[in-house]
PDB file of C-alpha atoms and ligand atoms in Angstrom:
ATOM      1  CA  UNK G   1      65.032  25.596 -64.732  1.00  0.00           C
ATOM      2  CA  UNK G   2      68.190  26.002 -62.439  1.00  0.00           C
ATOM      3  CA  UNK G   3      67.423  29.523 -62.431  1.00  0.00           C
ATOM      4  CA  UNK G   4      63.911  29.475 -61.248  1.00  0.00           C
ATOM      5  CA  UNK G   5      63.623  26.071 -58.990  1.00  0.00           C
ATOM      6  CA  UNK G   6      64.299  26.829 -55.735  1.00  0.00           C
ATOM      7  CA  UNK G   7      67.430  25.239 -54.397  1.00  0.00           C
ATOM      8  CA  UNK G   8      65.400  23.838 -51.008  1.00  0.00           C
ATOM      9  CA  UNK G   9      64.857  25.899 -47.772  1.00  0.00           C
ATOM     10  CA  UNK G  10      65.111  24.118 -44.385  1.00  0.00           C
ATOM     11  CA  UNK G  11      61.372  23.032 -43.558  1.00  0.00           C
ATOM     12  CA  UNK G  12      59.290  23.967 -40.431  1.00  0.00           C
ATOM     13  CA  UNK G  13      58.824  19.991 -39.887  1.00  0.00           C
ATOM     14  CA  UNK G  14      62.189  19.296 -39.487  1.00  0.00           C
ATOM     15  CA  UNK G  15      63.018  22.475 -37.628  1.00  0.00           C
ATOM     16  CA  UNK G  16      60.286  21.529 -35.027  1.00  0.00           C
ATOM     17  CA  UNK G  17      61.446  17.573 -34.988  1.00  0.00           C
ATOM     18  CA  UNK G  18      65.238  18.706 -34.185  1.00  0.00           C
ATOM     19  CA  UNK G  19      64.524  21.713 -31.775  1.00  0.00           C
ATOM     20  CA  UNK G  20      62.586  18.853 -30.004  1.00  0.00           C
ATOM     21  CA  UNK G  21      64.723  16.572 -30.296  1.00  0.00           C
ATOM     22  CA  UNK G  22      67.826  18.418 -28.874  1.00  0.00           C
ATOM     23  CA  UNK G  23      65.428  19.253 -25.657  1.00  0.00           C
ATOM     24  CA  UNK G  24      64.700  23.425 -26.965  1.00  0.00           C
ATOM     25  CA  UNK G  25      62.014  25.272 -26.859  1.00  0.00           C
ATOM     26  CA  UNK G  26      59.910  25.427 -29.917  1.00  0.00           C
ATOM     27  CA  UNK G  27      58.237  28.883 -30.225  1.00  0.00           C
ATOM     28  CA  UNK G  28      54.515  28.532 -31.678  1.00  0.00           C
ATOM     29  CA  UNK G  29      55.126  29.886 -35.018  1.00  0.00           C
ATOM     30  CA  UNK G  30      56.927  26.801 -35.885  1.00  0.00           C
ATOM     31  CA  UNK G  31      54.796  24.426 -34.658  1.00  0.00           C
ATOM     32  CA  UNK G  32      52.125  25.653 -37.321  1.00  0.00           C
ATOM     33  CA  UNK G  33      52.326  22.121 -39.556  1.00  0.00           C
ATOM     34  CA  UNK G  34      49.810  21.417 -42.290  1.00  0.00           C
ATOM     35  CA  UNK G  35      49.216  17.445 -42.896  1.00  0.00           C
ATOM     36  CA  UNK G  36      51.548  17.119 -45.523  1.00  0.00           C
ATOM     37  CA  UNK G  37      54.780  18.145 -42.621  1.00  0.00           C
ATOM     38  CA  UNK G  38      52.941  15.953 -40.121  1.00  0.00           C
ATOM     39  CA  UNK G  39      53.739  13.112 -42.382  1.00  0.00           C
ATOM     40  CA  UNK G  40      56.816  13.336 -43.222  1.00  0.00           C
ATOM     41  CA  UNK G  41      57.621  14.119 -39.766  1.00  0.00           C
ATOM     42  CA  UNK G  42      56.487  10.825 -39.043  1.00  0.00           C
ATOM     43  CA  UNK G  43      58.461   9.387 -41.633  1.00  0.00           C
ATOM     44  CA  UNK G  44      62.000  11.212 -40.946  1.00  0.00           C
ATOM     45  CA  UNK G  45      61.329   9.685 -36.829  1.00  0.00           C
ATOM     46  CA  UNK G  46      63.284   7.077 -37.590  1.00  0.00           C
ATOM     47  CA  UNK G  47      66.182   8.968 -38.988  1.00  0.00           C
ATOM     48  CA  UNK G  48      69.166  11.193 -36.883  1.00  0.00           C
ATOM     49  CA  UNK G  49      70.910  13.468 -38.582  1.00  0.00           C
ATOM     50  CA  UNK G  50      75.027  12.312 -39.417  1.00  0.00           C
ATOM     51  CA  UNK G  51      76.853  15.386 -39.167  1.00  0.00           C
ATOM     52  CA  UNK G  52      77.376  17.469 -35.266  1.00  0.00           C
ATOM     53  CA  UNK G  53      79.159  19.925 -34.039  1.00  0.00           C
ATOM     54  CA  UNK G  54      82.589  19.208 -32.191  1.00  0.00           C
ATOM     55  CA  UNK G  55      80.807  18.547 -29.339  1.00  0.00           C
ATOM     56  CA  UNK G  56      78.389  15.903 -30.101  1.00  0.00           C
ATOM     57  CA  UNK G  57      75.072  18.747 -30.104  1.00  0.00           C
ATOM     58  CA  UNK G  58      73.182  19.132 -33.713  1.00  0.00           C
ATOM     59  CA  UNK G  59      74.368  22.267 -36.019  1.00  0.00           C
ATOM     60  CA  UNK G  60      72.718  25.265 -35.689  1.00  0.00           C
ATOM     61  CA  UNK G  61      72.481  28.184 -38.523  1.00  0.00           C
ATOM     62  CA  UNK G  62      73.033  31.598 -35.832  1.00  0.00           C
ATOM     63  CA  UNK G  63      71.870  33.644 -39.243  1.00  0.00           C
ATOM     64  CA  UNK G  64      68.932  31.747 -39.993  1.00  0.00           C
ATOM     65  CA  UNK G  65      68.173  30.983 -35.901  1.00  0.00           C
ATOM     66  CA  UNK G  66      67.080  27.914 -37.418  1.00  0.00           C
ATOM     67  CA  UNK G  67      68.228  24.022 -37.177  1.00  0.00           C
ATOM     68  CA  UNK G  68      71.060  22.905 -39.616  1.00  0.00           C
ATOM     69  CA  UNK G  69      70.172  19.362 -41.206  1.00  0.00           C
ATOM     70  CA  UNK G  70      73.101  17.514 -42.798  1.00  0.00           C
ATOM     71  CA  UNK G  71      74.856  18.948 -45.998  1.00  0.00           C
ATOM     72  CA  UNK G  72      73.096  21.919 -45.116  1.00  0.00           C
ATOM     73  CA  UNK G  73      74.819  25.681 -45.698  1.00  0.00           C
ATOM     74  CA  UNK G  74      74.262  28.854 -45.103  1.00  0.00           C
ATOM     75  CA  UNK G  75      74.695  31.043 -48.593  1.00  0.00           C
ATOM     76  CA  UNK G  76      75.662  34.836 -48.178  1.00  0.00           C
ATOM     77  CA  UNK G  77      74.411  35.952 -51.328  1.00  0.00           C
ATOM     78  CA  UNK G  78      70.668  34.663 -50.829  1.00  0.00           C
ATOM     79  CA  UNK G  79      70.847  34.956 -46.772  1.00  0.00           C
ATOM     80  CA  UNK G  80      69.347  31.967 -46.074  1.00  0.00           C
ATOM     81  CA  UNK G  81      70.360  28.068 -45.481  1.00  0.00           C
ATOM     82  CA  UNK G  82      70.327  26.113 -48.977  1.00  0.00           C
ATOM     83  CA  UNK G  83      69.665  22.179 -48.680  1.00  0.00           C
ATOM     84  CA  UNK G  84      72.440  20.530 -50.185  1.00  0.00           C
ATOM     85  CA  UNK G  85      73.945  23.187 -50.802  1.00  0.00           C
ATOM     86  CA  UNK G  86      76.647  22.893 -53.723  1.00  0.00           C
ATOM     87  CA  UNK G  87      77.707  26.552 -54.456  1.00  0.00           C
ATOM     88  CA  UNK G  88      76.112  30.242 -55.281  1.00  0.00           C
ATOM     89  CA  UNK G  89      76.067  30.340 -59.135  1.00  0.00           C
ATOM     90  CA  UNK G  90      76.800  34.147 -60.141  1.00  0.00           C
ATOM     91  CA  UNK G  91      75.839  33.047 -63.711  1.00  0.00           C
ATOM     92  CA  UNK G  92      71.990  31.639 -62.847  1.00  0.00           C
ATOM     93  CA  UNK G  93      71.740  34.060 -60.203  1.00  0.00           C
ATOM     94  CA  UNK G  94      70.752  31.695 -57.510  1.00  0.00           C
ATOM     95  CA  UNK G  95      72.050  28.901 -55.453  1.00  0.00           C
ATOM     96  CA  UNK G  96      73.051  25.393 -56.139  1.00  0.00           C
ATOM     97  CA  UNK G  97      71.262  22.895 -54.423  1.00  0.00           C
ATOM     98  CA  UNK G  98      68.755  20.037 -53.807  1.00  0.00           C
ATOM     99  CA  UNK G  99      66.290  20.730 -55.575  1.00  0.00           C
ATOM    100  CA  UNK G 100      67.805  22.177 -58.839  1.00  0.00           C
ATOM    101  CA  UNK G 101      71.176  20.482 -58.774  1.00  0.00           C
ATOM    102  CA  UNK G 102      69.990  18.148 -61.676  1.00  0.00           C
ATOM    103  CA  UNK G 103      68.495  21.105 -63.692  1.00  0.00           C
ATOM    104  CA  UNK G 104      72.175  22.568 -63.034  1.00  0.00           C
ATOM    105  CA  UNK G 105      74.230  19.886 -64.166  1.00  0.00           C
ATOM    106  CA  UNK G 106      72.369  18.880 -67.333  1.00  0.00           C
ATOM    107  CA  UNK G 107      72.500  22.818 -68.435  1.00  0.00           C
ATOM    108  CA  UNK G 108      75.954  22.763 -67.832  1.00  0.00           C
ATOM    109  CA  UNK G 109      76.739  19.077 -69.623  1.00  0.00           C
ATOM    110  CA  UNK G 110      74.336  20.144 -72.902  1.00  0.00           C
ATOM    111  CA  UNK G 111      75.708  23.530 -72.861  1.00  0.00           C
ATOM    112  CA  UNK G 112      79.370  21.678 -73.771  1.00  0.00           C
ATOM    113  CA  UNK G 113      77.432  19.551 -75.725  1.00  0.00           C
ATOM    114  CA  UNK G 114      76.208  22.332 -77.968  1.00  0.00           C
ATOM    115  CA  UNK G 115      79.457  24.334 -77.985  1.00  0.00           C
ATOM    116  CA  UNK G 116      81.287  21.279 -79.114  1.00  0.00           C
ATOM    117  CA  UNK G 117      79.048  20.906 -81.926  1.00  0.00           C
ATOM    118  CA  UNK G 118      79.126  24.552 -83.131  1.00  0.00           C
ATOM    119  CA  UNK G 119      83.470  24.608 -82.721  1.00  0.00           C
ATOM    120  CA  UNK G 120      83.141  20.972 -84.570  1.00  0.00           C
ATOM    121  CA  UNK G 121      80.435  22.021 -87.293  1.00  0.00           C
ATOM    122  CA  UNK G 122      81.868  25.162 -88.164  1.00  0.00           C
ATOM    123  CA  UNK G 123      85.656  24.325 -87.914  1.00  0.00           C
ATOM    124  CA  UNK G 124      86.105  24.061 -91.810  1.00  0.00           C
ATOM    125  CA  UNK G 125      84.234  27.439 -92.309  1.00  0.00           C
ATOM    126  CA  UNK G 126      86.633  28.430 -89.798  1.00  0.00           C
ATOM    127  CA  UNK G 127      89.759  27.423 -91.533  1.00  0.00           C
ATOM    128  CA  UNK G 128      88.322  29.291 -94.682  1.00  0.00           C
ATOM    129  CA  UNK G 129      88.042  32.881 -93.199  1.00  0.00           C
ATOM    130  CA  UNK G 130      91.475  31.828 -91.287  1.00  0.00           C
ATOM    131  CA  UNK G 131      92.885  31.715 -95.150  1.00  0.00           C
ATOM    132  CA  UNK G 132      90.995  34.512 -96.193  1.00  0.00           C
ATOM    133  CA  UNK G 133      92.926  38.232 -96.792  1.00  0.00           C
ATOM    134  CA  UNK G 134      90.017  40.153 -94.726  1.00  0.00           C
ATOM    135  CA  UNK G 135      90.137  38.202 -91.739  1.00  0.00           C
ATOM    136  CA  UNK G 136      91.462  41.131 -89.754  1.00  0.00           C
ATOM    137  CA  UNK G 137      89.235  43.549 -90.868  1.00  0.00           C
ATOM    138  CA  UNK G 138      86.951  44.234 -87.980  1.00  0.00           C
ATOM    139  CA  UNK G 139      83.071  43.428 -89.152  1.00  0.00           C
ATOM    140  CA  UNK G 140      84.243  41.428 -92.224  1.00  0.00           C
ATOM    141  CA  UNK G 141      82.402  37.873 -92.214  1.00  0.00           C
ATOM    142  CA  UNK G 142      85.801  35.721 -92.094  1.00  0.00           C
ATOM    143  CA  UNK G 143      86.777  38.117 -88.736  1.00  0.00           C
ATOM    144  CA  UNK G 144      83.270  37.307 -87.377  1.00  0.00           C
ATOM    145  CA  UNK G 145      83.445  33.553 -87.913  1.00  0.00           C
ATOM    146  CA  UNK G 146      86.853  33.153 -86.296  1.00  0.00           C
ATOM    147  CA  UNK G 147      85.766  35.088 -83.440  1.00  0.00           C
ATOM    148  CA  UNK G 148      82.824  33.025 -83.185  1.00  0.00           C
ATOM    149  CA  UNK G 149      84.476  29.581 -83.690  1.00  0.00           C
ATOM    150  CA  UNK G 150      87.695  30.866 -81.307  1.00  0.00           C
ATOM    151  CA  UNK G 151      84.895  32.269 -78.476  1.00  0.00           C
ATOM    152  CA  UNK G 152      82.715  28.511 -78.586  1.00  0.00           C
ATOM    153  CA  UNK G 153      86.190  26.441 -78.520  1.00  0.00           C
ATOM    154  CA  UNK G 154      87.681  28.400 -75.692  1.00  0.00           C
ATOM    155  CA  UNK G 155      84.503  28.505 -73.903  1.00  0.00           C
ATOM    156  CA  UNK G 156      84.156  24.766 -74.630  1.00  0.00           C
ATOM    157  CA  UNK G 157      87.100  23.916 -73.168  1.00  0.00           C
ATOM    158  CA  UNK G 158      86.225  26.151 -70.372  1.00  0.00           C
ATOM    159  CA  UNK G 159      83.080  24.963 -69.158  1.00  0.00           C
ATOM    160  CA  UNK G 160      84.078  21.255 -70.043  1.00  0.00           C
ATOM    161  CA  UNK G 161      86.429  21.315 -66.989  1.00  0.00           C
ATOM    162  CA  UNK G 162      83.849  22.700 -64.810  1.00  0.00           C
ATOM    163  CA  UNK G 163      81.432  19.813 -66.155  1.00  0.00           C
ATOM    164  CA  UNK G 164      83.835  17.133 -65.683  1.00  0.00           C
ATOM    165  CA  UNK G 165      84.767  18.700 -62.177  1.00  0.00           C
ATOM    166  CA  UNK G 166      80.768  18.487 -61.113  1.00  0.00           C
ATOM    167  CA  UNK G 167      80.726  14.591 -62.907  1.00  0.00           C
ATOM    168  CA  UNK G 168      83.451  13.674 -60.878  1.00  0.00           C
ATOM    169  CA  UNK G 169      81.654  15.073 -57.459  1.00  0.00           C
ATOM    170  CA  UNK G 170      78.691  13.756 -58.503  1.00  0.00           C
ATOM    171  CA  UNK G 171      80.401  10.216 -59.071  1.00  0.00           C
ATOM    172  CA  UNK G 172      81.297  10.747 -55.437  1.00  0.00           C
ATOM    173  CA  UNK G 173      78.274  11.960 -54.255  1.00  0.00           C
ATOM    174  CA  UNK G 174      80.668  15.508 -52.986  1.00  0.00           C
ATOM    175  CA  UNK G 175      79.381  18.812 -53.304  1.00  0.00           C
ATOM    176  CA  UNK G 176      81.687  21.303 -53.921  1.00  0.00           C
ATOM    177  CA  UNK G 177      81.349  22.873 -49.974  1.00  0.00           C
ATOM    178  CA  UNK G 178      81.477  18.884 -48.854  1.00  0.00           C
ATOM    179  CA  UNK G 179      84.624  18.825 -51.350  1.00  0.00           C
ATOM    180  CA  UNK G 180      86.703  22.061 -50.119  1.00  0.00           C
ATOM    181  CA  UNK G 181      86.010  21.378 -46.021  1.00  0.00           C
ATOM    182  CA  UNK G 182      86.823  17.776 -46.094  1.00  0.00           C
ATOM    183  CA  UNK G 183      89.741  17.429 -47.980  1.00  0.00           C
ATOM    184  CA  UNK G 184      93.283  16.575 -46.385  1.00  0.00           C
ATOM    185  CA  UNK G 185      90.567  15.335 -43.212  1.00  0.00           C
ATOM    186  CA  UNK G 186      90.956  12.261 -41.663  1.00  0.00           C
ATOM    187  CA  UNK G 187      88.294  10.654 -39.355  1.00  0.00           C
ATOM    188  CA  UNK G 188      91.211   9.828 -36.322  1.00  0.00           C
ATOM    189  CA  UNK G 189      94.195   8.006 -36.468  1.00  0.00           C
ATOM    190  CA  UNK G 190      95.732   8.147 -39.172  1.00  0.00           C
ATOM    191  CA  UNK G 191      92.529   7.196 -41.222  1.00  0.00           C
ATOM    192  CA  UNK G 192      91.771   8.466 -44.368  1.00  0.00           C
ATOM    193  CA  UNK G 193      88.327  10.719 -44.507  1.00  0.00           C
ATOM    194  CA  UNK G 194      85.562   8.109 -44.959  1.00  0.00           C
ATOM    195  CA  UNK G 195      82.505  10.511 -47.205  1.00  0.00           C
ATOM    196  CA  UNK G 196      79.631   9.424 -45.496  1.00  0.00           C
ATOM    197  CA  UNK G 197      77.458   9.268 -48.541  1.00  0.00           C
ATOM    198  CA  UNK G 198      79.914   8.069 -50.738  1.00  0.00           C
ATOM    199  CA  UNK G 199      77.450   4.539 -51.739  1.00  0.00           C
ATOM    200  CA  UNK G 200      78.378   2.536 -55.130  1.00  0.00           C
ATOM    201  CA  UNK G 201      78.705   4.699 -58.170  1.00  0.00           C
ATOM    202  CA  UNK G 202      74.941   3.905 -59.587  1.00  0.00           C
ATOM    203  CA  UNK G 203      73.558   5.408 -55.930  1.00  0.00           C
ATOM    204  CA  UNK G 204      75.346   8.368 -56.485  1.00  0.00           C
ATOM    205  CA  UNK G 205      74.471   9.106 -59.874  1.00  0.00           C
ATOM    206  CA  UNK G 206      70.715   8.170 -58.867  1.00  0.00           C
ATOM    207  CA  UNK G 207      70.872  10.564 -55.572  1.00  0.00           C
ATOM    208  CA  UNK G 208      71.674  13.122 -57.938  1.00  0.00           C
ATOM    209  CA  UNK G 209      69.498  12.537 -61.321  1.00  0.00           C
ATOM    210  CA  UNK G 210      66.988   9.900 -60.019  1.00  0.00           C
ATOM    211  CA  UNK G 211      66.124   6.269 -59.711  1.00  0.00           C
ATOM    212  CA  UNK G 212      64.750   6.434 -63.189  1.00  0.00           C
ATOM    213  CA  UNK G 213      67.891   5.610 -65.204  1.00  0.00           C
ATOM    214  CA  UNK G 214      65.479   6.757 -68.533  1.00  0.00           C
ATOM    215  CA  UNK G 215      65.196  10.018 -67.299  1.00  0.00           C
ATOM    216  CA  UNK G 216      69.064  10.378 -66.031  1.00  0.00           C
ATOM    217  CA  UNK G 217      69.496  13.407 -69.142  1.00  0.00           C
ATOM    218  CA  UNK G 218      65.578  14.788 -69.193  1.00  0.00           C
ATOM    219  CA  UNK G 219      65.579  17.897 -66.819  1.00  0.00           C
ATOM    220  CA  UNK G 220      62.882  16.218 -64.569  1.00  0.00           C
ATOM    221  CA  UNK G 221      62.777  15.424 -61.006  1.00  0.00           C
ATOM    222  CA  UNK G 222      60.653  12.264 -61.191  1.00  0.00           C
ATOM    223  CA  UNK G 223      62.734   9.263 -59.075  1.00  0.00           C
ATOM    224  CA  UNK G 224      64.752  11.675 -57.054  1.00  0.00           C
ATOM    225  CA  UNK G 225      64.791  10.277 -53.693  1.00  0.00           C
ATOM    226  CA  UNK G 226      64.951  11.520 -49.951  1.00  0.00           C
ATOM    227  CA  UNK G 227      63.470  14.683 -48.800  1.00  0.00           C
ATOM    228  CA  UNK G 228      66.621  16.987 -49.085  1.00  0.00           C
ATOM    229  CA  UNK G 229      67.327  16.627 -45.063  1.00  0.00           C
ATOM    230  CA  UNK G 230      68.535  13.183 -44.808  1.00  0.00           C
ATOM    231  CA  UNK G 231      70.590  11.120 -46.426  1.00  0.00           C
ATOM    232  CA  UNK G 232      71.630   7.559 -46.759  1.00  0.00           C
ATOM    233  CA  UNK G 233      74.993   6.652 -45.372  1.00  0.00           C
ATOM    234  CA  UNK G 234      77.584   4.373 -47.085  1.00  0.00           C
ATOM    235  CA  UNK G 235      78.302   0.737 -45.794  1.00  0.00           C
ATOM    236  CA  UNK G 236      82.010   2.095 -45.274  1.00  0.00           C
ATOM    237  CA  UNK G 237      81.116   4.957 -43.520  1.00  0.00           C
ATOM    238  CA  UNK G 238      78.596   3.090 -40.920  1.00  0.00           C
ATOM    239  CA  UNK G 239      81.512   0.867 -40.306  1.00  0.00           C
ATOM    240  CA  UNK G 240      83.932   3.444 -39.615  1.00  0.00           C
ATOM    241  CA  UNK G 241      81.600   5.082 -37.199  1.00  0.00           C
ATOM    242  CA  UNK G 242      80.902   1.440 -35.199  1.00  0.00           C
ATOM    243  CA  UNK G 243      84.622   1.040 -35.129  1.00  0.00           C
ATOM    244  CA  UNK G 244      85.426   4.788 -33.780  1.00  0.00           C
ATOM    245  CA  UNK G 245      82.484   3.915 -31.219  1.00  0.00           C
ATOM    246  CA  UNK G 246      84.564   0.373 -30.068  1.00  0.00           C
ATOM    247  CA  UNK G 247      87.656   1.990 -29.550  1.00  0.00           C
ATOM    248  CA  UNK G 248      86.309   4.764 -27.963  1.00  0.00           C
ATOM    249  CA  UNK G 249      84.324   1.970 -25.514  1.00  0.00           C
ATOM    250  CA  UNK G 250      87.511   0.148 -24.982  1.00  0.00           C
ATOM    251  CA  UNK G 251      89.654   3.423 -24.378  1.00  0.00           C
ATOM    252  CA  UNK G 252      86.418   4.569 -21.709  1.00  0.00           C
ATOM    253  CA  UNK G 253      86.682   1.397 -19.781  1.00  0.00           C
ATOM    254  CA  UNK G 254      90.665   0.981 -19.706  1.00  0.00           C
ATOM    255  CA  UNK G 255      90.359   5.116 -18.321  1.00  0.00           C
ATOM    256  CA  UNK G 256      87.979   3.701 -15.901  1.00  0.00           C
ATOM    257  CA  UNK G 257      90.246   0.790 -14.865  1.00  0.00           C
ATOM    258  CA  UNK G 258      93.685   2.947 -14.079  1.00  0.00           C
ATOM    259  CA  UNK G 259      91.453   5.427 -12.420  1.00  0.00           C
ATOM    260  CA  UNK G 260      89.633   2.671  -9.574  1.00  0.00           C
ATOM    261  CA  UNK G 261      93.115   1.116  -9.654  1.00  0.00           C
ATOM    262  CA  UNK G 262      94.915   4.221  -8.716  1.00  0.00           C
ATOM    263  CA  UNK G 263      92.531   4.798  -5.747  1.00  0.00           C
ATOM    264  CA  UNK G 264      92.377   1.347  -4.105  1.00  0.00           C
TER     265      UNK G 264
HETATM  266 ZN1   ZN I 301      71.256  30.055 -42.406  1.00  0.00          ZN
HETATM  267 ZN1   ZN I 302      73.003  31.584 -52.734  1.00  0.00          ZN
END
């Protein structure tokens, strides 16, 4: 399924509602919306995206010459902008994002599941051709059995670390992008980074395998939420923002007060 679901492209509705939005022109070929994109461009209204530029304007894909919505990337290997982007996958041949990222992590956790069963199942048999005088014979069945058991343990161990790397981002609500361009940020003063979508643990394992806690290990999308281009913000990260906002007030008006000051 992670191979052949589509990781999410950026859609026409939200292209048209942020070109319009940030006051651009938007050329007819995007305006073409079917009733489906009317709606939800009436339900995203209410929403802004979280994540500008430096300079306060939305981001903006210059490959793509197409609006960037939040935890949006642009992927080199497919050429386009992924939603949610995570990472390209060399091994599934396609991206990592919104819409297969469950498909991706349950492959990946049964896929250690099923190696650890095969190292765990066959480990005596293993420990038999070990002791046996043909094991080095190339072809013999004792030298095929402990190349077998040796490839699923190492392997095991292998892609466990990569699964318990993606359960710990997903515990965070991180992707791996999110994970190598924020780290060592802070938000300003000395302030640790604040992860804007970093909720309680049970909303970030539900943004990632659905509001259905039943169907948490069934590769299904049913109870995913959102639409792929917004996102809910955290508690702690809306209170950052307010306070950044304050103290950028205060620092406005005491500007403003030195400046008339200095004049009169
Ligand atoms: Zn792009
Ligand atoms: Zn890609």
């Amino acid at each position: 399924m992670s191979v052949f679901v589509d990781p999410g492209r950026v859609p026409e509705w939200y292209a048209r509602l942020e070109m319009e939005r940030q006051g651009m022109h938007v050329p007819s070929k995007v305006m073409m919306l079917d009733d489906v994109d009317y709606k939800m461009l009436a339900e995203d209204a209410k929403g802004g995206s979280i994540e500008k530029k430096l300079d306060g304007s939305g981001r903006w894909c210059r490959k793509c010459v197409k609006v960037k919505p939040d935890r949006t990337h642009h992927c080199r290997v497919c050429n386009r902008c992924v939603l949610k982007m995570d990472h390209h996958c060399p091994w599934i041949n396609n991206c990592v994002g919104y819409y297969n990222y469950k498909y991706f992590y349950l492959f990946i956790s049964y896929g250690v599941l099923i190696l650890l069963w095969v190292s765990a199942s066959s480990f005596v048999n293993f420990l038999r051709s070990v002791a046996s005088p043909d094991v080095l014979d190339f072809g013999s069945d004792s030298f095929l059995i402990a190349s077998c058991w040796l490839y699923a343990s190492l392997f095991s161990v292998a892609l466990g670390g990569f699964q318990t790397f993606h359960t710990c981002l997903l515990l965070k609500n991180f992707t791996t992008i999110e994970l190598v361009e924020k780290k060592g940020q802070t938000n300003g003063n000395h302030h640790c980074y604040v992860h804007p979508y970093d909720r309680t643990v049970v909303q970030n394992v539900e943004d990632a395998l659905g509001s259905i806690h039943a169907l948490w290990f069934i590769p299904t999308r049913i109870g995913i939420r959102g639409n792929g281009v917004r996102y809910m913000p955290s508690e702690e990260y809306l209170a950052e923002t307010r306070w950044r906002e304050r103290k950028l007030a205060v620092g406005t008006t005491k500007e403003y007060g030195t400046g008339r000051g200095a004049s009169l």
